[in-house]
Amino acid sequence: MGTEQLRKKNTRFLKLHFKRLLRDIGAHGVVGVANFRCVYEELMHVQQERLKLLAKERFEDFMKQGSFISIGIAYAEKTINDINVINGKTIDMERWNNYASEYSRINGVLDRIAQHLAAEFEGMAIPATLSGLANKVEHVTDYFGNTVSHRTVAEMAGLGWRGKNGLIINETYSCALRFASIVTEIPLSPGRRLQSKCGRCTACEDACSFIKNRARLKDYRENCRRYMVGLQRKGLDDEVCGKCIQACYRNGLFSRQFRLENE
């Protein structure tokens, strides 16, 4: 069997296996493949160093022939609908916390699946992005070196395009996805990076002044961090917001084709 045939065979197995795993837990999501070197070259320098640290002695082999597997799990529609619900003049924090709880639960599911696929494909799992740091850092840039960007992996794998809110927008699930990654040397067929399709859409900008004014702000992501810290002080259980996700799903240019399940 030639190398290209082997890549295609392994990739078909990966997609079928991931689909079975999702079916077993009643979840919905996406899986894709990106070239390791291409992802590495797109990462911030501090994240490149983090990746080297994680890969250890396998780094050079990954650079030569490695792939990233990107896995994403979608939120349920009812969870997205619980974001920033206003009752009269009061924000319903109890409902918003349904989203915060799902954020943590999905991260846990992603980590378990990533570990499973890492064992199956003789690779290395990179867990879903850590929470709990927004209150512990002085600036959002202090956080970057603690992780490898799963969004970059998903983007390079062709699972969606980079939206104006900085998130990955998938043609089915909008940006209502959480991601984790696996690195492997087993031959796989990489996807293709997608160009942004946001065009004239302003749904996320209309929902968030930080995104709308990102070009004028020193670093709009720091504004996001401070806003999430403020939400926690008001009673939100995790460092989340989700307003731009809800806006993209409900009001975005492709809202009629987006589809989240309600289970």
PDB file of C-alpha atoms in Angstrom:
ATOM      1  CA  MET A   1       0.000   0.000   0.000  1.00  0.00           C
ATOM      2  CA  GLY A   2       1.385   3.411  -0.976  1.00  0.00           C
ATOM      3  CA  THR A   3       1.875   6.248   1.497  1.00  0.00           C
ATOM      4  CA  GLU A   4      -1.059   8.268   0.179  1.00  0.00           C
ATOM      5  CA  GLN A   5      -3.380   5.262   0.324  1.00  0.00           C
ATOM      6  CA  LEU A   6      -2.232   4.578   3.875  1.00  0.00           C
ATOM      7  CA  ARG A   7      -2.924   8.192   4.843  1.00  0.00           C
ATOM      8  CA  LYS A   8      -6.441   7.991   3.435  1.00  0.00           C
ATOM      9  CA  LYS A   9      -7.116   4.637   5.093  1.00  0.00           C
ATOM     10  CA  ASN A  10      -5.943   5.867   8.502  1.00  0.00           C
ATOM     11  CA  THR A  11      -7.950   9.076   8.150  1.00  0.00           C
ATOM     12  CA  ARG A  12     -11.131   7.168   7.266  1.00  0.00           C
ATOM     13  CA  PHE A  13     -10.615   4.984  10.322  1.00  0.00           C
ATOM     14  CA  LEU A  14     -10.065   8.070  12.503  1.00  0.00           C
ATOM     15  CA  LYS A  15     -13.284   9.717  11.351  1.00  0.00           C
ATOM     16  CA  LEU A  16     -15.373   6.549  11.742  1.00  0.00           C
ATOM     17  CA  HIS A  17     -13.870   5.828  15.144  1.00  0.00           C
ATOM     18  CA  PHE A  18     -14.500   9.376  16.362  1.00  0.00           C
ATOM     19  CA  LYS A  19     -18.081   9.189  15.088  1.00  0.00           C
ATOM     20  CA  ARG A  20     -18.624   5.990  17.084  1.00  0.00           C
ATOM     21  CA  LEU A  21     -17.168   7.568  20.213  1.00  0.00           C
ATOM     22  CA  LEU A  22     -19.540  10.526  19.882  1.00  0.00           C
ATOM     23  CA  ARG A  23     -22.501   8.249  19.277  1.00  0.00           C
ATOM     24  CA  ASP A  24     -21.685   6.235  22.405  1.00  0.00           C
ATOM     25  CA  ILE A  25     -21.815   9.350  24.596  1.00  0.00           C
ATOM     26  CA  GLY A  26     -24.652  11.088  22.742  1.00  0.00           C
ATOM     27  CA  ALA A  27     -22.547  14.017  21.574  1.00  0.00           C
ATOM     28  CA  HIS A  28     -22.045  15.824  18.277  1.00  0.00           C
ATOM     29  CA  GLY A  29     -18.845  17.243  16.882  1.00  0.00           C
ATOM     30  CA  VAL A  30     -16.114  17.356  14.287  1.00  0.00           C
ATOM     31  CA  VAL A  31     -12.691  15.857  13.653  1.00  0.00           C
ATOM     32  CA  GLY A  32      -9.927  16.874  11.267  1.00  0.00           C
ATOM     33  CA  VAL A  33      -6.218  16.614  10.597  1.00  0.00           C
ATOM     34  CA  ALA A  34      -3.505  19.254  10.227  1.00  0.00           C
ATOM     35  CA  ASN A  35       0.180  19.001   9.399  1.00  0.00           C
ATOM     36  CA  PHE A  36       2.278  19.348  12.568  1.00  0.00           C
ATOM     37  CA  ARG A  37       4.898  21.642  11.069  1.00  0.00           C
ATOM     38  CA  CYS A  38       2.255  23.922   9.533  1.00  0.00           C
ATOM     39  CA  VAL A  39       0.529  24.297  12.894  1.00  0.00           C
ATOM     40  CA  TYR A  40       3.813  24.891  14.694  1.00  0.00           C
ATOM     41  CA  GLU A  41       4.724  27.701  12.316  1.00  0.00           C
ATOM     42  CA  GLU A  42       1.370  29.420  12.961  1.00  0.00           C
ATOM     43  CA  LEU A  43       1.649  29.388  16.744  1.00  0.00           C
ATOM     44  CA  MET A  44       2.838  32.268  18.909  1.00  0.00           C
ATOM     45  CA  HIS A  45       6.468  31.895  19.959  1.00  0.00           C
ATOM     46  CA  VAL A  46       5.524  31.114  23.565  1.00  0.00           C
ATOM     47  CA  GLN A  47       3.168  28.401  22.338  1.00  0.00           C
ATOM     48  CA  GLN A  48       5.862  26.962  20.079  1.00  0.00           C
ATOM     49  CA  GLU A  49       8.037  26.656  23.168  1.00  0.00           C
ATOM     50  CA  ARG A  50       5.162  25.058  25.049  1.00  0.00           C
ATOM     51  CA  LEU A  51       4.703  22.511  22.255  1.00  0.00           C
ATOM     52  CA  LYS A  52       8.404  21.667  22.303  1.00  0.00           C
ATOM     53  CA  LEU A  53       8.177  21.127  26.046  1.00  0.00           C
ATOM     54  CA  LEU A  54       5.167  18.839  25.693  1.00  0.00           C
ATOM     55  CA  ALA A  55       6.628  16.823  22.801  1.00  0.00           C
ATOM     56  CA  LYS A  56      10.037  16.405  24.458  1.00  0.00           C
ATOM     57  CA  GLU A  57      12.268  13.992  22.529  1.00  0.00           C
ATOM     58  CA  ARG A  58       9.521  13.331  19.955  1.00  0.00           C
ATOM     59  CA  PHE A  59       9.480  16.920  18.707  1.00  0.00           C
ATOM     60  CA  GLU A  60      11.905  16.458  15.791  1.00  0.00           C
ATOM     61  CA  ASP A  61      10.048  13.360  14.607  1.00  0.00           C
ATOM     62  CA  PHE A  62       6.753  15.247  14.789  1.00  0.00           C
ATOM     63  CA  MET A  63       8.282  18.057  12.740  1.00  0.00           C
ATOM     64  CA  LYS A  64       9.364  15.569  10.067  1.00  0.00           C
ATOM     65  CA  GLN A  65       6.216  13.484   9.746  1.00  0.00           C
ATOM     66  CA  GLY A  66       3.754  14.391  12.455  1.00  0.00           C
ATOM     67  CA  SER A  67       0.098  15.368  12.301  1.00  0.00           C
ATOM     68  CA  PHE A  68      -2.313  17.087  14.630  1.00  0.00           C
ATOM     69  CA  ILE A  69      -5.746  15.556  15.116  1.00  0.00           C
ATOM     70  CA  SER A  70      -8.285  18.228  16.017  1.00  0.00           C
ATOM     71  CA  ILE A  71     -11.456  17.149  17.809  1.00  0.00           C
ATOM     72  CA  GLY A  72     -14.389  19.402  18.602  1.00  0.00           C
ATOM     73  CA  ILE A  73     -17.589  18.827  20.555  1.00  0.00           C
ATOM     74  CA  ALA A  74     -20.601  21.066  20.027  1.00  0.00           C
ATOM     75  CA  TYR A  75     -22.815  22.619  22.659  1.00  0.00           C
ATOM     76  CA  ALA A  76     -26.536  21.856  22.670  1.00  0.00           C
ATOM     77  CA  GLU A  77     -28.771  24.619  21.326  1.00  0.00           C
ATOM     78  CA  LYS A  78     -30.577  24.962  24.644  1.00  0.00           C
ATOM     79  CA  THR A  79     -27.237  25.695  26.331  1.00  0.00           C
ATOM     80  CA  ILE A  80     -26.468  28.519  23.909  1.00  0.00           C
ATOM     81  CA  ASN A  81     -29.959  29.905  24.515  1.00  0.00           C
ATOM     82  CA  ASP A  82     -29.172  30.211  28.252  1.00  0.00           C
ATOM     83  CA  ILE A  83     -26.438  32.798  27.703  1.00  0.00           C
ATOM     84  CA  ASN A  84     -27.097  36.346  28.958  1.00  0.00           C
ATOM     85  CA  VAL A  85     -30.847  35.953  29.441  1.00  0.00           C
ATOM     86  CA  ILE A  86     -32.409  39.147  30.775  1.00  0.00           C
ATOM     87  CA  ASN A  87     -35.448  38.909  33.049  1.00  0.00           C
ATOM     88  CA  GLY A  88     -36.775  42.428  33.330  1.00  0.00           C
ATOM     89  CA  LYS A  89     -33.592  44.335  34.169  1.00  0.00           C
ATOM     90  CA  THR A  90     -31.788  41.402  35.784  1.00  0.00           C
ATOM     91  CA  ILE A  91     -29.411  38.918  34.185  1.00  0.00           C
ATOM     92  CA  ASP A  92     -30.491  35.331  34.890  1.00  0.00           C
ATOM     93  CA  MET A  93     -27.192  33.996  36.245  1.00  0.00           C
ATOM     94  CA  GLU A  94     -28.739  30.609  37.047  1.00  0.00           C
ATOM     95  CA  ARG A  95     -29.432  30.008  33.368  1.00  0.00           C
ATOM     96  CA  TRP A  96     -26.078  31.447  32.303  1.00  0.00           C
ATOM     97  CA  ASN A  97     -24.463  28.954  34.664  1.00  0.00           C
ATOM     98  CA  ASN A  98     -25.946  26.138  32.563  1.00  0.00           C
ATOM     99  CA  TYR A  99     -23.547  27.299  29.855  1.00  0.00           C
ATOM    100  CA  ALA A 100     -20.683  27.568  32.360  1.00  0.00           C
ATOM    101  CA  SER A 101     -21.358  24.001  33.543  1.00  0.00           C
ATOM    102  CA  GLU A 102     -21.406  22.680  29.985  1.00  0.00           C
ATOM    103  CA  TYR A 103     -18.119  24.456  29.284  1.00  0.00           C
ATOM    104  CA  SER A 104     -16.459  22.436  32.032  1.00  0.00           C
ATOM    105  CA  ARG A 105     -18.276  19.179  31.226  1.00  0.00           C
ATOM    106  CA  ILE A 106     -17.395  19.293  27.527  1.00  0.00           C
ATOM    107  CA  ASN A 107     -13.757  20.020  28.383  1.00  0.00           C
ATOM    108  CA  GLY A 108     -13.731  16.835  30.454  1.00  0.00           C
ATOM    109  CA  VAL A 109     -15.282  14.793  27.652  1.00  0.00           C
ATOM    110  CA  LEU A 110     -12.764  16.180  25.165  1.00  0.00           C
ATOM    111  CA  ASP A 111      -9.880  15.271  27.432  1.00  0.00           C
ATOM    112  CA  ARG A 112     -11.101  11.673  27.794  1.00  0.00           C
ATOM    113  CA  ILE A 113     -11.570  11.266  24.038  1.00  0.00           C
ATOM    114  CA  ALA A 114      -8.177  12.873  23.370  1.00  0.00           C
ATOM    115  CA  GLN A 115      -6.495  10.404  25.714  1.00  0.00           C
ATOM    116  CA  HIS A 116      -8.304   7.530  24.014  1.00  0.00           C
ATOM    117  CA  LEU A 117      -7.258   8.654  20.528  1.00  0.00           C
ATOM    118  CA  ALA A 118      -3.699   9.287  21.695  1.00  0.00           C
ATOM    119  CA  ALA A 119      -3.512   5.653  22.812  1.00  0.00           C
ATOM    120  CA  GLU A 120      -5.183   4.431  19.607  1.00  0.00           C
ATOM    121  CA  PHE A 121      -2.859   6.446  17.355  1.00  0.00           C
ATOM    122  CA  GLU A 122       0.315   6.141  19.441  1.00  0.00           C
ATOM    123  CA  GLY A 123       0.318   9.877  20.001  1.00  0.00           C
ATOM    124  CA  MET A 124       0.212  12.621  22.575  1.00  0.00           C
ATOM    125  CA  ALA A 125      -2.962  14.276  23.857  1.00  0.00           C
ATOM    126  CA  ILE A 126      -3.121  18.030  24.437  1.00  0.00           C
ATOM    127  CA  PRO A 127      -6.045  18.708  26.802  1.00  0.00           C
ATOM    128  CA  ALA A 128      -8.782  21.257  26.219  1.00  0.00           C
ATOM    129  CA  THR A 129      -7.843  24.810  27.182  1.00  0.00           C
ATOM    130  CA  LEU A 130      -7.534  25.247  30.920  1.00  0.00           C
ATOM    131  CA  SER A 131      -9.987  27.361  32.838  1.00  0.00           C
ATOM    132  CA  GLY A 132      -9.438  28.978  36.212  1.00  0.00           C
ATOM    133  CA  LEU A 133      -6.609  31.294  35.217  1.00  0.00           C
ATOM    134  CA  ALA A 134      -8.379  34.547  34.387  1.00  0.00           C
ATOM    135  CA  ASN A 135      -8.349  35.580  38.033  1.00  0.00           C
ATOM    136  CA  LYS A 136      -4.770  34.420  38.528  1.00  0.00           C
ATOM    137  CA  VAL A 137      -2.971  36.332  35.784  1.00  0.00           C
ATOM    138  CA  GLU A 138      -2.352  40.054  35.518  1.00  0.00           C
ATOM    139  CA  HIS A 139      -2.829  40.180  31.744  1.00  0.00           C
ATOM    140  CA  VAL A 140      -4.231  37.845  29.109  1.00  0.00           C
ATOM    141  CA  THR A 141      -0.784  37.490  27.518  1.00  0.00           C
ATOM    142  CA  ASP A 142       0.415  35.753  30.705  1.00  0.00           C
ATOM    143  CA  TYR A 143      -1.934  32.919  29.794  1.00  0.00           C
ATOM    144  CA  PHE A 144      -0.705  32.157  26.287  1.00  0.00           C
ATOM    145  CA  GLY A 145       2.342  30.139  27.268  1.00  0.00           C
ATOM    146  CA  ASN A 146       0.226  27.730  29.324  1.00  0.00           C
ATOM    147  CA  THR A 147      -1.374  26.084  26.330  1.00  0.00           C
ATOM    148  CA  VAL A 148      -1.215  25.312  22.619  1.00  0.00           C
ATOM    149  CA  SER A 149      -3.897  26.998  20.532  1.00  0.00           C
ATOM    150  CA  HIS A 150      -6.552  24.404  19.668  1.00  0.00           C
ATOM    151  CA  ARG A 151      -8.177  27.043  17.488  1.00  0.00           C
ATOM    152  CA  THR A 152      -5.068  27.196  15.327  1.00  0.00           C
ATOM    153  CA  VAL A 153      -5.067  23.403  15.014  1.00  0.00           C
ATOM    154  CA  ALA A 154      -8.765  23.329  14.089  1.00  0.00           C
ATOM    155  CA  GLU A 155      -8.296  26.157  11.590  1.00  0.00           C
ATOM    156  CA  MET A 156      -5.350  24.430   9.897  1.00  0.00           C
ATOM    157  CA  ALA A 157      -7.360  21.190   9.815  1.00  0.00           C
ATOM    158  CA  GLY A 158     -10.110  22.926   7.848  1.00  0.00           C
ATOM    159  CA  LEU A 159     -12.793  22.489  10.497  1.00  0.00           C
ATOM    160  CA  GLY A 160     -13.887  26.101  10.119  1.00  0.00           C
ATOM    161  CA  TRP A 161     -12.674  29.588   9.409  1.00  0.00           C
ATOM    162  CA  ARG A 162     -11.401  32.177  11.873  1.00  0.00           C
ATOM    163  CA  GLY A 163     -14.282  34.505  12.694  1.00  0.00           C
ATOM    164  CA  LYS A 164     -14.185  38.162  13.619  1.00  0.00           C
ATOM    165  CA  ASN A 165     -14.554  37.042  17.250  1.00  0.00           C
ATOM    166  CA  GLY A 166     -11.338  35.023  16.969  1.00  0.00           C
ATOM    167  CA  LEU A 167     -13.205  31.712  17.242  1.00  0.00           C
ATOM    168  CA  ILE A 168     -13.459  28.893  14.704  1.00  0.00           C
ATOM    169  CA  ILE A 169     -16.742  29.035  12.809  1.00  0.00           C
ATOM    170  CA  ASN A 170     -17.862  25.649  11.541  1.00  0.00           C
ATOM    171  CA  GLU A 171     -20.386  25.440   8.718  1.00  0.00           C
ATOM    172  CA  THR A 172     -22.724  23.281  10.834  1.00  0.00           C
ATOM    173  CA  TYR A 173     -22.137  24.246  14.451  1.00  0.00           C
ATOM    174  CA  SER A 174     -21.169  27.909  14.123  1.00  0.00           C
ATOM    175  CA  CYS A 175     -18.546  28.682  16.800  1.00  0.00           C
ATOM    176  CA  ALA A 176     -20.408  26.707  19.493  1.00  0.00           C
ATOM    177  CA  LEU A 177     -17.567  24.187  19.783  1.00  0.00           C
ATOM    178  CA  ARG A 178     -14.872  23.292  22.281  1.00  0.00           C
ATOM    179  CA  PHE A 179     -11.632  21.741  21.013  1.00  0.00           C
ATOM    180  CA  ALA A 180      -8.775  19.479  22.066  1.00  0.00           C
ATOM    181  CA  SER A 181      -5.856  18.102  20.041  1.00  0.00           C
ATOM    182  CA  ILE A 182      -3.735  14.994  19.599  1.00  0.00           C
ATOM    183  CA  VAL A 183      -0.297  14.743  17.986  1.00  0.00           C
ATOM    184  CA  THR A 184       0.700  11.549  16.174  1.00  0.00           C
ATOM    185  CA  GLU A 185       3.300  10.221  13.744  1.00  0.00           C
ATOM    186  CA  ILE A 186       0.833   7.805  12.112  1.00  0.00           C
ATOM    187  CA  PRO A 187       0.282   8.918   8.489  1.00  0.00           C
ATOM    188  CA  LEU A 188      -2.918  10.936   8.049  1.00  0.00           C
ATOM    189  CA  SER A 189      -4.357  13.165   5.332  1.00  0.00           C
ATOM    190  CA  PRO A 190      -4.431  16.848   6.359  1.00  0.00           C
ATOM    191  CA  GLY A 191      -7.395  19.098   5.658  1.00  0.00           C
ATOM    192  CA  ARG A 192      -7.249  22.502   4.007  1.00  0.00           C
ATOM    193  CA  ARG A 193      -7.366  25.826   5.768  1.00  0.00           C
ATOM    194  CA  LEU A 194     -10.518  27.785   4.964  1.00  0.00           C
ATOM    195  CA  GLN A 195     -10.671  31.458   4.142  1.00  0.00           C
ATOM    196  CA  SER A 196     -13.003  33.578   6.255  1.00  0.00           C
ATOM    197  CA  LYS A 197     -16.589  33.675   5.071  1.00  0.00           C
ATOM    198  CA  CYS A 198     -17.747  36.276   7.586  1.00  0.00           C
ATOM    199  CA  GLY A 199     -17.793  38.988   4.937  1.00  0.00           C
ATOM    200  CA  ARG A 200     -20.195  41.779   5.852  1.00  0.00           C
ATOM    201  CA  CYS A 201     -21.598  39.926   8.892  1.00  0.00           C
ATOM    202  CA  THR A 202     -21.384  41.945  12.135  1.00  0.00           C
ATOM    203  CA  ALA A 203     -23.346  39.665  14.501  1.00  0.00           C
ATOM    204  CA  CYS A 204     -20.508  39.149  17.010  1.00  0.00           C
ATOM    205  CA  GLU A 205     -19.481  42.810  16.802  1.00  0.00           C
ATOM    206  CA  ASP A 206     -23.036  43.903  17.532  1.00  0.00           C
ATOM    207  CA  ALA A 207     -23.080  41.666  20.612  1.00  0.00           C
ATOM    208  CA  CYS A 208     -19.675  42.707  21.992  1.00  0.00           C
ATOM    209  CA  SER A 209     -18.156  46.170  21.973  1.00  0.00           C
ATOM    210  CA  PHE A 210     -14.689  44.694  22.571  1.00  0.00           C
ATOM    211  CA  ILE A 211     -14.857  42.758  19.303  1.00  0.00           C
ATOM    212  CA  LYS A 212     -16.416  45.712  17.522  1.00  0.00           C
ATOM    213  CA  ASN A 213     -13.581  47.997  18.640  1.00  0.00           C
ATOM    214  CA  ARG A 214     -10.789  45.417  18.535  1.00  0.00           C
ATOM    215  CA  ALA A 215      -8.735  47.464  16.072  1.00  0.00           C
ATOM    216  CA  ARG A 216      -8.733  50.478  18.406  1.00  0.00           C
ATOM    217  CA  LEU A 217      -8.163  48.629  21.674  1.00  0.00           C
ATOM    218  CA  LYS A 218      -4.647  47.815  22.829  1.00  0.00           C
ATOM    219  CA  ASP A 219      -5.645  44.144  23.182  1.00  0.00           C
ATOM    220  CA  TYR A 220      -9.360  43.368  23.107  1.00  0.00           C
ATOM    221  CA  ARG A 221      -8.667  39.916  24.562  1.00  0.00           C
ATOM    222  CA  GLU A 222      -7.549  41.563  27.803  1.00  0.00           C
ATOM    223  CA  ASN A 223     -10.862  43.412  27.888  1.00  0.00           C
ATOM    224  CA  CYS A 224     -12.583  40.039  27.480  1.00  0.00           C
ATOM    225  CA  ARG A 225     -10.586  38.593  30.366  1.00  0.00           C
ATOM    226  CA  ARG A 226     -11.518  41.445  32.673  1.00  0.00           C
ATOM    227  CA  TYR A 227     -15.156  41.187  31.664  1.00  0.00           C
ATOM    228  CA  MET A 228     -15.211  37.445  32.465  1.00  0.00           C
ATOM    229  CA  VAL A 229     -13.610  38.091  35.850  1.00  0.00           C
ATOM    230  CA  GLY A 230     -16.400  40.605  36.485  1.00  0.00           C
ATOM    231  CA  LEU A 231     -19.033  38.030  35.535  1.00  0.00           C
ATOM    232  CA  GLN A 232     -17.576  35.586  38.036  1.00  0.00           C
ATOM    233  CA  ARG A 233     -17.875  38.180  40.757  1.00  0.00           C
ATOM    234  CA  LYS A 234     -21.543  38.542  39.824  1.00  0.00           C
ATOM    235  CA  GLY A 235     -22.137  34.812  40.198  1.00  0.00           C
ATOM    236  CA  LEU A 236     -21.006  33.028  37.037  1.00  0.00           C
ATOM    237  CA  ASP A 237     -19.319  29.744  37.922  1.00  0.00           C
ATOM    238  CA  ASP A 238     -16.557  29.720  35.307  1.00  0.00           C
ATOM    239  CA  GLU A 239     -14.449  32.083  33.190  1.00  0.00           C
ATOM    240  CA  VAL A 240     -16.874  32.187  30.293  1.00  0.00           C
ATOM    241  CA  CYS A 241     -19.075  34.632  28.454  1.00  0.00           C
ATOM    242  CA  GLY A 242     -20.396  33.196  25.187  1.00  0.00           C
ATOM    243  CA  LYS A 243     -22.312  36.236  23.965  1.00  0.00           C
ATOM    244  CA  CYS A 244     -20.443  36.335  20.660  1.00  0.00           C
ATOM    245  CA  ILE A 245     -21.082  32.598  20.186  1.00  0.00           C
ATOM    246  CA  GLN A 246     -24.796  33.048  20.749  1.00  0.00           C
ATOM    247  CA  ALA A 247     -24.877  36.036  18.388  1.00  0.00           C
ATOM    248  CA  CYS A 248     -23.089  34.150  15.593  1.00  0.00           C
ATOM    249  CA  TYR A 249     -25.399  31.157  15.942  1.00  0.00           C
ATOM    250  CA  ARG A 250     -28.639  33.136  16.156  1.00  0.00           C
ATOM    251  CA  ASN A 251     -27.975  36.200  14.031  1.00  0.00           C
ATOM    252  CA  GLY A 252     -24.934  35.477  11.882  1.00  0.00           C
ATOM    253  CA  LEU A 253     -24.800  35.465   8.120  1.00  0.00           C
ATOM    254  CA  PHE A 254     -25.118  31.678   8.075  1.00  0.00           C
ATOM    255  CA  SER A 255     -27.617  31.299  10.931  1.00  0.00           C
ATOM    256  CA  ARG A 256     -30.108  29.487   8.691  1.00  0.00           C
ATOM    257  CA  GLN A 257     -27.635  26.720   7.909  1.00  0.00           C
ATOM    258  CA  PHE A 258     -26.182  26.346  11.429  1.00  0.00           C
ATOM    259  CA  ARG A 259     -27.649  23.435  13.355  1.00  0.00           C
ATOM    260  CA  LEU A 260     -27.077  22.534  16.990  1.00  0.00           C
ATOM    261  CA  GLU A 261     -28.858  19.565  18.545  1.00  0.00           C
ATOM    262  CA  ASN A 262     -30.910  19.931  21.704  1.00  0.00           C
ATOM    263  CA  GLU A 263     -29.890  16.778  23.510  1.00  0.00           C
TER     264      GLU A 263
END
